[in-house]
Structure formats: structure tokens, C-alpha cells
PDB file of C-alpha atoms in Angstrom:
ATOM      1  CA  MET A   1     -20.465 -46.559  45.631  1.00  0.00           C
ATOM      2  CA  ARG A   2     -19.648 -44.588  47.114  1.00  0.00           C
ATOM      3  CA  TYR A   3     -16.677 -43.645  45.465  1.00  0.00           C
ATOM      4  CA  ALA A   4     -17.459 -39.650  44.648  1.00  0.00           C
ATOM      5  CA  ARG A   5     -19.090 -38.761  48.214  1.00  0.00           C
ATOM      6  CA  PRO A   6     -17.075 -41.735  50.637  1.00  0.00           C
ATOM      7  CA  ASP A   7     -19.982 -39.804  53.746  1.00  0.00           C
ATOM      8  CA  ALA A   8     -22.448 -41.730  52.139  1.00  0.00           C
ATOM      9  CA  ASP A   9     -24.448 -43.937  54.752  1.00  0.00           C
ATOM     10  CA  ASP A  10     -24.851 -46.969  54.438  1.00  0.00           C
ATOM     11  CA  ALA A  11     -29.152 -45.912  54.212  1.00  0.00           C
ATOM     12  CA  THR A  12     -28.718 -43.692  50.972  1.00  0.00           C
ATOM     13  CA  VAL A  13     -25.994 -45.648  49.683  1.00  0.00           C
ATOM     14  CA  MET A  14     -28.751 -49.287  49.803  1.00  0.00           C
ATOM     15  CA  ARG A  15     -31.983 -46.672  48.877  1.00  0.00           C
ATOM     16  CA  ALA A  16     -29.554 -45.971  44.993  1.00  0.00           C
ATOM     17  CA  VAL A  17     -29.402 -49.628  44.952  1.00  0.00           C
ATOM     18  CA  GLU A  18     -32.537 -50.195  45.276  1.00  0.00           C
ATOM     19  CA  ARG A  19     -33.964 -47.565  43.562  1.00  0.00           C
ATOM     20  CA  ALA A  20     -31.770 -49.447  40.611  1.00  0.00           C
ATOM     21  CA  GLY A  21     -33.196 -52.237  40.720  1.00  0.00           C
ATOM     22  CA  LEU A  22     -29.602 -54.250  42.678  1.00  0.00           C
ATOM     23  CA  GLY A  23     -31.254 -54.354  45.502  1.00  0.00           C
ATOM     24  CA  ASP A  24     -31.034 -58.556  46.258  1.00  0.00           C
ATOM     25  CA  PHE A  25     -27.701 -58.300  43.981  1.00  0.00           C
ATOM     26  CA  VAL A  26     -25.915 -56.623  46.152  1.00  0.00           C
ATOM     27  CA  VAL A  27     -27.084 -58.170  49.151  1.00  0.00           C
ATOM     28  CA  GLY A  28     -26.157 -61.213  47.472  1.00  0.00           C
ATOM     29  CA  LEU A  29     -22.270 -60.033  47.401  1.00  0.00           C
ATOM     30  CA  PRO A  30     -20.372 -61.658  49.144  1.00  0.00           C
ATOM     31  CA  ASP A  31     -19.377 -58.582  52.076  1.00  0.00           C
ATOM     32  CA  GLY A  32     -22.864 -56.912  50.912  1.00  0.00           C
ATOM     33  CA  LEU A  33     -22.554 -52.684  50.506  1.00  0.00           C
ATOM     34  CA  ARG A  34     -18.444 -53.622  52.078  1.00  0.00           C
ATOM     35  CA  ARG A  35     -17.189 -55.403  49.018  1.00  0.00           C
ATOM     36  CA  LEU A  36     -13.948 -53.827  47.675  1.00  0.00           C
ATOM     37  CA  VAL A  37     -14.297 -54.390  43.596  1.00  0.00           C
ATOM     38  CA  GLY A  38     -11.055 -53.022  42.877  1.00  0.00           C
ATOM     39  CA  GLU A  39     -10.309 -49.720  40.516  1.00  0.00           C
ATOM     40  CA  ALA A  40     -12.198 -49.863  37.665  1.00  0.00           C
ATOM     41  CA  GLY A  41     -13.880 -52.057  39.714  1.00  0.00           C
ATOM     42  CA  ARG A  42     -11.609 -55.005  38.026  1.00  0.00           C
ATOM     43  CA  ARG A  43     -12.496 -57.850  41.119  1.00  0.00           C
ATOM     44  CA  LEU A  44     -16.364 -57.929  39.537  1.00  0.00           C
ATOM     45  CA  SER A  45     -17.933 -59.465  36.773  1.00  0.00           C
ATOM     46  CA  ALA A  46     -19.344 -57.688  33.495  1.00  0.00           C
ATOM     47  CA  GLY A  47     -22.634 -59.256  35.009  1.00  0.00           C
ATOM     48  CA  GLU A  48     -22.087 -57.288  38.699  1.00  0.00           C
ATOM     49  CA  ARG A  49     -20.379 -54.210  37.451  1.00  0.00           C
ATOM     50  CA  ARG A  50     -23.898 -53.251  36.723  1.00  0.00           C
ATOM     51  CA  VAL A  51     -23.443 -51.860  40.608  1.00  0.00           C
ATOM     52  CA  ALA A  52     -22.241 -48.526  38.874  1.00  0.00           C
ATOM     53  CA  ILE A  53     -25.678 -47.505  38.016  1.00  0.00           C
ATOM     54  CA  ALA A  54     -27.336 -47.064  41.486  1.00  0.00           C
ATOM     55  CA  ARG A  55     -23.331 -43.916  41.751  1.00  0.00           C
ATOM     56  CA  ALA A  56     -25.049 -41.464  40.101  1.00  0.00           C
ATOM     57  CA  PRO A  57     -27.883 -41.136  43.133  1.00  0.00           C
ATOM     58  CA  VAL A  58     -25.324 -40.937  45.722  1.00  0.00           C
ATOM     59  CA  ALA A  59     -22.762 -38.418  44.349  1.00  0.00           C
ATOM     60  CA  ASP A  60     -26.049 -36.399  44.246  1.00  0.00           C
ATOM     61  CA  PRO A  61     -24.345 -34.345  41.143  1.00  0.00           C
ATOM     62  CA  ALA A  62     -24.950 -30.647  40.109  1.00  0.00           C
ATOM     63  CA  GLU A  63     -24.204 -32.317  36.532  1.00  0.00           C
ATOM     64  CA  LEU A  64     -24.883 -35.714  35.157  1.00  0.00           C
ATOM     65  CA  VAL A  65     -23.029 -37.296  31.743  1.00  0.00           C
ATOM     66  CA  LEU A  66     -24.513 -40.592  31.108  1.00  0.00           C
ATOM     67  CA  ASP A  67     -23.378 -42.345  28.210  1.00  0.00           C
ATOM     68  CA  GLU A  68     -25.002 -45.397  26.788  1.00  0.00           C
ATOM     69  CA  ALA A  69     -25.555 -45.925  30.493  1.00  0.00           C
ATOM     70  CA  THR A  70     -28.048 -49.053  29.971  1.00  0.00           C
ATOM     71  CA  SER A  71     -26.552 -50.922  27.096  1.00  0.00           C
ATOM     72  CA  ALA A  72     -25.808 -53.938  28.821  1.00  0.00           C
ATOM     73  CA  LEU A  73     -29.256 -54.214  30.880  1.00  0.00           C
ATOM     74  CA  ASP A  74     -32.061 -56.508  29.929  1.00  0.00           C
ATOM     75  CA  MET A  75     -35.034 -54.756  29.539  1.00  0.00           C
ATOM     76  CA  GLU A  76     -36.537 -55.710  32.966  1.00  0.00           C
ATOM     77  CA  LEU A  77     -34.019 -54.469  34.291  1.00  0.00           C
ATOM     78  CA  ARG A  78     -33.395 -51.673  32.530  1.00  0.00           C
ATOM     79  CA  ARG A  79     -37.314 -50.372  32.529  1.00  0.00           C
ATOM     80  CA  THR A  80     -36.077 -50.194  36.314  1.00  0.00           C
ATOM     81  CA  VAL A  81     -32.853 -47.997  36.250  1.00  0.00           C
ATOM     82  CA  VAL A  82     -34.516 -45.960  33.526  1.00  0.00           C
ATOM     83  CA  GLY A  83     -36.753 -44.974  36.079  1.00  0.00           C
ATOM     84  CA  ALA A  84     -34.489 -44.402  38.762  1.00  0.00           C
ATOM     85  CA  TYR A  85     -32.287 -41.998  36.404  1.00  0.00           C
ATOM     86  CA  ARG A  86     -35.253 -40.058  35.518  1.00  0.00           C
ATOM     87  CA  GLU A  87     -35.356 -38.929  38.929  1.00  0.00           C
ATOM     88  CA  VAL A  88     -31.799 -38.028  39.405  1.00  0.00           C
ATOM     89  CA  MET A  89     -32.019 -36.532  36.299  1.00  0.00           C
ATOM     90  CA  ARG A  90     -34.805 -34.629  37.314  1.00  0.00           C
ATOM     91  CA  GLY A  91     -33.533 -30.766  38.785  1.00  0.00           C
ATOM     92  CA  ARG A  92     -30.005 -30.900  37.353  1.00  0.00           C
ATOM     93  CA  GLU A  93     -28.248 -30.573  33.990  1.00  0.00           C
ATOM     94  CA  THR A  94     -27.958 -33.591  32.268  1.00  0.00           C
ATOM     95  CA  VAL A  95     -26.927 -35.401  29.256  1.00  0.00           C
ATOM     96  CA  LEU A  96     -27.721 -38.137  27.826  1.00  0.00           C
ATOM     97  CA  ILE A  97     -25.863 -40.067  24.908  1.00  0.00           C
ATOM     98  CA  THR A  98     -27.932 -42.734  23.950  1.00  0.00           C
ATOM     99  CA  HIS A  99     -29.629 -45.215  20.527  1.00  0.00           C
ATOM    100  CA  ARG A 100     -32.109 -46.737  23.048  1.00  0.00           C
ATOM    101  CA  GLU A 101     -35.660 -44.119  22.184  1.00  0.00           C
ATOM    102  CA  GLU A 102     -36.796 -44.816  26.078  1.00  0.00           C
ATOM    103  CA  MET A 103     -34.450 -43.004  27.688  1.00  0.00           C
ATOM    104  CA  LEU A 104     -35.395 -39.666  25.079  1.00  0.00           C
ATOM    105  CA  ARG A 105     -38.717 -39.476  26.408  1.00  0.00           C
ATOM    106  CA  GLY A 106     -39.413 -36.860  28.701  1.00  0.00           C
ATOM    107  CA  VAL A 107     -35.880 -34.905  27.399  1.00  0.00           C
ATOM    108  CA  ASP A 108     -35.883 -30.688  27.773  1.00  0.00           C
ATOM    109  CA  ARG A 109     -33.961 -31.258  23.853  1.00  0.00           C
ATOM    110  CA  ALA A 110     -32.000 -33.314  21.375  1.00  0.00           C
ATOM    111  CA  VAL A 111     -29.999 -33.638  19.560  1.00  0.00           C
ATOM    112  CA  GLU A 112     -29.265 -35.957  17.164  1.00  0.00           C
ATOM    113  CA  ALA A 113     -25.895 -36.612  15.437  1.00  0.00           C
ATOM    114  CA  GLY A 114     -25.758 -38.217  12.231  1.00  0.00           C
ATOM    115  CA  VAL A 115     -23.163 -41.665  10.923  1.00  0.00           C
ATOM    116  CA  GLY A 116     -20.337 -40.909   9.709  1.00  0.00           C
ATOM    117  CA  LEU A 117     -19.396 -37.483  11.463  1.00  0.00           C
ATOM    118  CA  THR A 118     -15.711 -36.315  10.773  1.00  0.00           C
TER     119      THR A 118
END
């Protein structure tokens, strides 16, 4: 969670986790926020890797690239995460790569890529 911003305090991280709808999940992890996940989250199961969703609000980047950021989420969690990402995207340049129409609502400009481009 603190990869891009190691100085982030627990309150900042937990706010991001809650906004991403992952509060109960993180609290249930062994060692909670202190859990070491290893390189590329290798110590987490595929389902547990969704904690990466909350990294963007913690990092607070000037630019943001989201590549199918919600593809592995169920519909309920996706709604929560989309709301959290909308907050993070506000006021910053964002490149959003998605095939989910709900992610495109409210964007300033959309570019559609054709199938079979070489």
C-alpha cells in the first residue's frame, strides 16, 4: 500500500482502503496493514491482490494510468471501486483503459480502439 508513498500514515492508508471497499478484508488479513505481500503481491492469493486498488489514493499521483482496473471484481465491489477511482481521477490526467462502459461515465474524452489493429 505504501510502495509509492512510504511516509503515508495508517490513517491515510485506511481511508483509501475504506473508499475502495476493502476495509473488512484488510482488517482480516494477518498483521492487517503491516502484512508483507512480497514482490508483485506474490504472498497474496489472486483474490487478495485486490488491495492494490487502494494504492492510487495513497500515492496521490499527478498522472494516473488504469488498465482494466476493475476487471477481476464482482459487480458490487466494482461499483464501490469505480466511485473511489472517480475521486482519485478528479483533477488529474488519467488514461483509462477499459471495456466496461460504466468506467467511461463522466470522462472528458474517449478514444475507441479498433479490433485487430496491427
